[in-house]
mmCIF file of C-alpha atoms in Angstrom:
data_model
loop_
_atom_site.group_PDB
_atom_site.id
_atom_site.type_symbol
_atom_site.label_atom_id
_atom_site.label_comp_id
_atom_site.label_asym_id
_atom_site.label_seq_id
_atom_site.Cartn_x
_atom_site.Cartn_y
_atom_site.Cartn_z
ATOM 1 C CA UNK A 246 42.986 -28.880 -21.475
ATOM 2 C CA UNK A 247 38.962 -28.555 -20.807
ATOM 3 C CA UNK A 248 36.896 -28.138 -18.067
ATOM 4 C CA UNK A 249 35.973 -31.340 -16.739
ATOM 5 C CA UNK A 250 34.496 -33.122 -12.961
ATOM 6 C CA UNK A 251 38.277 -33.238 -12.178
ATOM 7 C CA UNK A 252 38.454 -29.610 -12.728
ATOM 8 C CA UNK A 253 35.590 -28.773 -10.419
ATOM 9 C CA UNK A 254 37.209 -31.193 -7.863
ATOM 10 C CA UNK A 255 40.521 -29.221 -8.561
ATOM 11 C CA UNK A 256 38.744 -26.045 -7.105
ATOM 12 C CA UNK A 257 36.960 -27.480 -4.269
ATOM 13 C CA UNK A 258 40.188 -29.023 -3.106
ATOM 14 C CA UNK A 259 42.346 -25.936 -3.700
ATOM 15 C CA UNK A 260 39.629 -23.677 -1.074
ATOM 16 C CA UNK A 261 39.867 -26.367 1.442
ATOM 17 C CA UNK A 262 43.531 -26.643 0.864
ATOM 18 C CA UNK A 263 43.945 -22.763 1.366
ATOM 19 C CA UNK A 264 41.103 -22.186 3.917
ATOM 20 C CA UNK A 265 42.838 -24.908 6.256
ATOM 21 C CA UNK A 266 45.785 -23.707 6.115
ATOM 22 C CA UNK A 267 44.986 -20.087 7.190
ATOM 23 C CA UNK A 268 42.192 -20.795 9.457
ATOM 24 C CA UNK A 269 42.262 -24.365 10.649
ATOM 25 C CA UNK A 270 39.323 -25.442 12.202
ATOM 26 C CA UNK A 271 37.020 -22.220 11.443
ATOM 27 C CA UNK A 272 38.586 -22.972 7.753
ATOM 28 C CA UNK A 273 37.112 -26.499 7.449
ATOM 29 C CA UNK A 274 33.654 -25.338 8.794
ATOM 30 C CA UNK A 275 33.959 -21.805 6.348
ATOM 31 C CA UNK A 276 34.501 -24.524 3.708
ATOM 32 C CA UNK A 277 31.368 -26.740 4.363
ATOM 33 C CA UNK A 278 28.996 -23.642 4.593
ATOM 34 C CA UNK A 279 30.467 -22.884 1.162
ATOM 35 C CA UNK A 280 29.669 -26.250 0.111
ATOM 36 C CA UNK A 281 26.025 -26.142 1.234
ATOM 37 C CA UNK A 282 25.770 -22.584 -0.417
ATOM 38 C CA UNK A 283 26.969 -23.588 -3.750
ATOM 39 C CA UNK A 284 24.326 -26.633 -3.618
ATOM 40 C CA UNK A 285 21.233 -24.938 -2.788
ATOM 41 C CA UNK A 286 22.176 -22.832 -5.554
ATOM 42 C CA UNK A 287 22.074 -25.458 -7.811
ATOM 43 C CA UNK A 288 18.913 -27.169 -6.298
ATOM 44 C CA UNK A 289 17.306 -24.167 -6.655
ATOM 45 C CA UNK A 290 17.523 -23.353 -10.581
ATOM 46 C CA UNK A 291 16.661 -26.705 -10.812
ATOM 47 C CA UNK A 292 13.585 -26.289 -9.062
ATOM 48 C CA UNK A 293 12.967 -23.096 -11.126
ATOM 49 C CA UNK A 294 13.183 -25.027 -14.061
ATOM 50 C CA UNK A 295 10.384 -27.548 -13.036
ATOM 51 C CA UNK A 296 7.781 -25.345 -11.392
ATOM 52 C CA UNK A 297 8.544 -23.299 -15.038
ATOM 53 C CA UNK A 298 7.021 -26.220 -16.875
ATOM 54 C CA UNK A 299 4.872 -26.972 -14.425
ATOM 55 C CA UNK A 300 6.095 -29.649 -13.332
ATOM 56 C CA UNK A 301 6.068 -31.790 -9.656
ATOM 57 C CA UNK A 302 9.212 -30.902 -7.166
ATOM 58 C CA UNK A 303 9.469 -34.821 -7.238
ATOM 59 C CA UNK A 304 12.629 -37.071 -7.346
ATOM 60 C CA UNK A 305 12.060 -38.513 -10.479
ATOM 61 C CA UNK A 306 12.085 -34.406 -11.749
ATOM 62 C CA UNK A 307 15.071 -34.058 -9.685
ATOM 63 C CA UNK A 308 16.778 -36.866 -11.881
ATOM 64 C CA UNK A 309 15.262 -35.376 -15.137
ATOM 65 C CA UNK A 310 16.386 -31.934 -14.418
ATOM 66 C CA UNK A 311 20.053 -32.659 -13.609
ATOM 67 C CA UNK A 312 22.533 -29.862 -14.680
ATOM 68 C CA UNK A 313 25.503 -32.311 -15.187
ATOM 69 C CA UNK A 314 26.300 -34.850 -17.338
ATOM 70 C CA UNK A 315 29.841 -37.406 -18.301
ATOM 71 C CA UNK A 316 31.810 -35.315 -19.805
ATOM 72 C CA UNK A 317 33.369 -36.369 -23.016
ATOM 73 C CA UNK A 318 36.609 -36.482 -21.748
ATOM 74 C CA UNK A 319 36.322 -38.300 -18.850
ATOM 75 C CA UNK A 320 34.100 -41.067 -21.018
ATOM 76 C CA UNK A 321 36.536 -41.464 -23.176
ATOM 77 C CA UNK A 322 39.356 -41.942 -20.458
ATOM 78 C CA UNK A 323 37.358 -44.561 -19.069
ATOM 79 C CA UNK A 324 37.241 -42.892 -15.723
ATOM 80 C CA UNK A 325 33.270 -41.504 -15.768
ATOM 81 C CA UNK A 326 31.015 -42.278 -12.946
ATOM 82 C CA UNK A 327 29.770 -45.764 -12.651
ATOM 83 C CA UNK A 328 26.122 -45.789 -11.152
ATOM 84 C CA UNK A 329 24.396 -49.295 -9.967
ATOM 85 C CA UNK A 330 20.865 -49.077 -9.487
ATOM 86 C CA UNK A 331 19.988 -51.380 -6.418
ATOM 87 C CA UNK A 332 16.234 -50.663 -6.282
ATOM 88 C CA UNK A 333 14.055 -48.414 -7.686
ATOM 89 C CA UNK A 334 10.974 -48.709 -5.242
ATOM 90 C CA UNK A 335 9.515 -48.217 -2.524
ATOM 91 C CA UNK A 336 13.039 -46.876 -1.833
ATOM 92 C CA UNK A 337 15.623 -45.786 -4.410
ATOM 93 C CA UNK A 338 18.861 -46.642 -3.660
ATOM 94 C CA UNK A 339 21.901 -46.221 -6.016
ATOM 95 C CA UNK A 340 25.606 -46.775 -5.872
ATOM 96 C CA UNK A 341 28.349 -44.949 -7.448
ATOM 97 C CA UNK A 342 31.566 -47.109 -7.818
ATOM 98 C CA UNK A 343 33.987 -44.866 -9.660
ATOM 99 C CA UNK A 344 34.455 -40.847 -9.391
ATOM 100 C CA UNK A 345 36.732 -38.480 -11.161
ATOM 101 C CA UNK A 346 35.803 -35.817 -8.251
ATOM 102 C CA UNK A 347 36.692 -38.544 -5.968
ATOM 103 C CA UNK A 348 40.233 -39.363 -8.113
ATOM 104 C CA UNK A 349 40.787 -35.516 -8.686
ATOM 105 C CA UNK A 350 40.590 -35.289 -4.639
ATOM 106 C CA UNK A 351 43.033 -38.484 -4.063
ATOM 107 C CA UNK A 352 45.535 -37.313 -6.319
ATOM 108 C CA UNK A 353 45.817 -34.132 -4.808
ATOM 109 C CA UNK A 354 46.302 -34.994 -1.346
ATOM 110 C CA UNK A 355 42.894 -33.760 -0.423
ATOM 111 C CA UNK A 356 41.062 -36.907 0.665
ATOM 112 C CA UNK A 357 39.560 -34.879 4.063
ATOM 113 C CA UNK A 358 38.212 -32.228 1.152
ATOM 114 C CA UNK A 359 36.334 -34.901 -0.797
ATOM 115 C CA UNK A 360 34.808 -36.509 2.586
ATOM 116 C CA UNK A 361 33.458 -33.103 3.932
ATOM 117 C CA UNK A 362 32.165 -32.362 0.063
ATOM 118 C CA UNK A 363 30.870 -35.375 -0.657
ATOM 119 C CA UNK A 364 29.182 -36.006 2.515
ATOM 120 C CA UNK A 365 26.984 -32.768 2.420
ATOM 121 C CA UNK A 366 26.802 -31.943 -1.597
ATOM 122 C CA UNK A 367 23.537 -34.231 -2.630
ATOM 123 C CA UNK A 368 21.844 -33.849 0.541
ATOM 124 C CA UNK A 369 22.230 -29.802 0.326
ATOM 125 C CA UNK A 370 21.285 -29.796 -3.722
ATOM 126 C CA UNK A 371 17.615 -31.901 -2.829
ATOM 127 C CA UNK A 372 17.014 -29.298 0.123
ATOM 128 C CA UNK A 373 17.524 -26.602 -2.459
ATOM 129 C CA UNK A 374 15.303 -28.547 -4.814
ATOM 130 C CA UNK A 375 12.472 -29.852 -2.262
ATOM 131 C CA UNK A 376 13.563 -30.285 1.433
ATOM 132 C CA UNK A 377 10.663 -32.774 1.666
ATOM 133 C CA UNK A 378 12.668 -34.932 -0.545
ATOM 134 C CA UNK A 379 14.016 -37.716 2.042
ATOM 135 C CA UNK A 380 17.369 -38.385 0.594
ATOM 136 C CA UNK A 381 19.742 -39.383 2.410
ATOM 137 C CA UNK A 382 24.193 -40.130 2.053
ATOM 138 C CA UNK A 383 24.760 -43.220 3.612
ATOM 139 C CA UNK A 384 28.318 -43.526 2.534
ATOM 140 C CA UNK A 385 31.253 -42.184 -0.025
ATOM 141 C CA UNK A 386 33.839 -43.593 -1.279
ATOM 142 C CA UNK A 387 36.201 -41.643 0.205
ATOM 143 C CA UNK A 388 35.484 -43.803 3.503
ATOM 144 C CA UNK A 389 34.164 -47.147 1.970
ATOM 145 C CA UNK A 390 34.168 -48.869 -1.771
ATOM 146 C CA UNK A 391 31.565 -46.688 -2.646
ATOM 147 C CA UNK A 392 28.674 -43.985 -2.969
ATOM 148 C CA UNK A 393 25.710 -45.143 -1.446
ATOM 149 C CA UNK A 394 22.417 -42.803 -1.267
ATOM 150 C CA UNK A 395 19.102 -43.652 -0.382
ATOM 151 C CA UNK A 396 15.655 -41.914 -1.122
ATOM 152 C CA UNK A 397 13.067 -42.961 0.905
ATOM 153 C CA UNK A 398 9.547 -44.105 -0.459
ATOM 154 C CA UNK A 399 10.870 -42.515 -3.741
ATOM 155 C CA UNK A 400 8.565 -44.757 -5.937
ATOM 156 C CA UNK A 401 10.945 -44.560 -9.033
ATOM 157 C CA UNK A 402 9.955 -45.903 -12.219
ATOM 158 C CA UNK A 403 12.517 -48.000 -13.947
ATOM 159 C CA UNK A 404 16.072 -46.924 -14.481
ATOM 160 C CA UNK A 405 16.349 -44.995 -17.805
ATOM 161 C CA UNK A 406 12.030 -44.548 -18.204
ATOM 162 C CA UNK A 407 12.885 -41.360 -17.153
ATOM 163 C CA UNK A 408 13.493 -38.441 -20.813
ATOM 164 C CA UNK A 409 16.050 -36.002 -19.145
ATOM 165 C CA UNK A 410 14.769 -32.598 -20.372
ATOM 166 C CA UNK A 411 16.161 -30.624 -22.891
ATOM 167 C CA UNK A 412 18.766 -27.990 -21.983
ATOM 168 C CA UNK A 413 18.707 -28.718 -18.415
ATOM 169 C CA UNK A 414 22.308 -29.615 -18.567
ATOM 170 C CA UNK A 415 25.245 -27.381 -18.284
ATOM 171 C CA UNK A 416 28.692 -27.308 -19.373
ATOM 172 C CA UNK A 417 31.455 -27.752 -16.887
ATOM 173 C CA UNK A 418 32.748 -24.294 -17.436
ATOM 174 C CA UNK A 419 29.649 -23.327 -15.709
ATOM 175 C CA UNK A 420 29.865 -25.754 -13.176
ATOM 176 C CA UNK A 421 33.470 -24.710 -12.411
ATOM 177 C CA UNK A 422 32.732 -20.837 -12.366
ATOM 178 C CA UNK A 423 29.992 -21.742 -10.248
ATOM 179 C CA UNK A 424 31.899 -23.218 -7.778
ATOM 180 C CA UNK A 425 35.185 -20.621 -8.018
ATOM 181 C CA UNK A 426 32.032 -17.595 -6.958
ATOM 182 C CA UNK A 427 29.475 -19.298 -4.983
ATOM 183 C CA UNK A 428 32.702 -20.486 -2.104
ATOM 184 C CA UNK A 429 34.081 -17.114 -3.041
ATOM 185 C CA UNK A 430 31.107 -15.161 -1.747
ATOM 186 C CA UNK A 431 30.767 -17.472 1.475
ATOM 187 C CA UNK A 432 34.329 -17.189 1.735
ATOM 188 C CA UNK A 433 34.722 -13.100 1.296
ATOM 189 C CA UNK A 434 31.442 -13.078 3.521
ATOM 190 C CA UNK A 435 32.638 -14.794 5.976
ATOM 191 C CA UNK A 436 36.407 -13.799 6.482
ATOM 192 C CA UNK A 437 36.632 -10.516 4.825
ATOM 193 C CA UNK A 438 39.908 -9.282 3.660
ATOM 194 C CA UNK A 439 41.686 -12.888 4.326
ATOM 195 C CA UNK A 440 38.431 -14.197 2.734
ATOM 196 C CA UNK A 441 39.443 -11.988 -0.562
ATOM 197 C CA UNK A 442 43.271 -13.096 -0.116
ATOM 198 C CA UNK A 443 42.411 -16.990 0.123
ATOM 199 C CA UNK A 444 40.274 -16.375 -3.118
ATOM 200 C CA UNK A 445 42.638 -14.717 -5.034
ATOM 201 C CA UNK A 446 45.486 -17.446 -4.019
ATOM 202 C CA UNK A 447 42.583 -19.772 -4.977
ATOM 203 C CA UNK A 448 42.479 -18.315 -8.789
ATOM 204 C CA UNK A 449 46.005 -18.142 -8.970
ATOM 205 C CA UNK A 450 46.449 -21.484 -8.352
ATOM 206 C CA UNK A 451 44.038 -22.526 -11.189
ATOM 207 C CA UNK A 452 45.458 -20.301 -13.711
ATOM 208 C CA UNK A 453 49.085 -22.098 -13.474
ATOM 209 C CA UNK A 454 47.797 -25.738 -13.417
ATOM 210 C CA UNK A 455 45.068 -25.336 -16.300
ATOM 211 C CA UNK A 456 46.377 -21.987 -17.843
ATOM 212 C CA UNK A 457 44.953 -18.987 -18.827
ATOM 213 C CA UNK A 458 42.570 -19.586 -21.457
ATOM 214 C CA UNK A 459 40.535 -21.723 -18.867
ATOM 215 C CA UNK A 460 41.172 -18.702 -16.230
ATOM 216 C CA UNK A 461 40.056 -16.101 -18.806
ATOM 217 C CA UNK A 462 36.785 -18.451 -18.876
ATOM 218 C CA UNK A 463 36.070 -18.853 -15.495
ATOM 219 C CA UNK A 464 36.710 -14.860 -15.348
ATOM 220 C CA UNK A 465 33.920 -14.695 -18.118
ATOM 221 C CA UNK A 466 31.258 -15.491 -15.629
ATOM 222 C CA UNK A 467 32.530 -12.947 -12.838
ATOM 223 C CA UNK A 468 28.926 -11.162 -13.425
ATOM 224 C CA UNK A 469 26.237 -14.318 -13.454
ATOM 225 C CA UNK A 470 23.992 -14.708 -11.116
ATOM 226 C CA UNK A 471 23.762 -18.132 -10.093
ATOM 227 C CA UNK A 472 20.211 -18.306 -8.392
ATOM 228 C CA UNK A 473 18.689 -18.108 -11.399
ATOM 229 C CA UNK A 474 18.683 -20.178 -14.916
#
């Protein structure tokens, strides 16, 4: 097994999974903090990136600048994301109508984890970016038949103009050890020892479904800060 979008979705779906079931409703809004926390993260080294090449906190940055890409596995599974363009100005507006996060969350049971998580995740990443960035989640597909998200008067030029730079991406072993610390902090900060407990059940979890090798890597990145890149 690798690291994959399904494995990311595997995480996220195990702390809501665990967080709901010891706290309930503080749980669910513990989780969506966590959410918003690991976003900004992201939005931020992003941003870093940019303003490091001197470059404009714009949309059309954001989309160079990504940190994720398909990963191989799920391309050749035929189960990547499927993005429609609808219109590129003065409003972008896009569509995603197939998800492995989304799949990952449906096959585990976890459908009310994907909603809160998708609903908040791109909004929180552009206000870690630039929260002058009007973008907006008008729907997921974990309540309709797909993804819909809106930037207003984003002026985009035409769907793949746009050279994604160079070493902006990042593996999804990063992604997932991202994800495992940045909920684990919010988590641990929040809750304290039954924070530490629902983290640890968390990472024990992982390491029987995807084994140890994959644990021993998420483990590698117990030290990395995550605000910077």
């Amino acid at each position: 097994m690798s690291f994959t979008e399904k494995t990311q979705a595997y995480i996220v779906g195990k702390y809501y999974e665990k967080l709901w079931e010891k706290k309930g409703e503080q749980g669910k809004a513990v989780f969506v903090h966590a959410v918003k926390h690991y976003a900004m993260q992201r939005g931020s080294r992003m941003a870093q990136r940019v303003l490091r090449d001197g470059g404009k906190l714009d949309y059309a940055s954001f989309c160079r600048y990504g940190e994720w890409a398909p990963s191989r596995e799920m391309l050749d599974a035929g189960t990547a994301c499927v993005k429609q363009v609808v219109r590129n100005s003065p409003d972008y507006e896009y569509h995603i109508t197939r998800c492995p996060w989304h799949q990952q969350f449906q096959e585990m049971g976890q459908s009310e984890a994907g909603r809160l998580y998708c609903g908040c995740l791109d909004e929180a990443i552009l206000r870690g970016f630039n929260d002058e960035i009007p973008f907006h989640t008008a729907a997921t597909l974990h309540e309709s038949d797909q993804c819909v998200f809106v930037v207003k008067d984003a002026q985009m030029p035409p769907e793949g103009s746009l050279t994604p730079r160079k070493g902006a991406v990042r593996d999804f072993a990063y992604h997932c050890a991202h994800t495992y610390y940045s909920f684990a902090e919010m988590i641990e900060s929040v809750l304290g020892e039954e924070g530490k407990e629902i983290v640890k059940t968390v990472f024990c979890d992982f390491r029987k479904t995807w084994g140890q090798e994959m644990a021993d890597q998420i483990e590698s990145y117990q030290t990395e800060n995550f605000n910077i890149y």
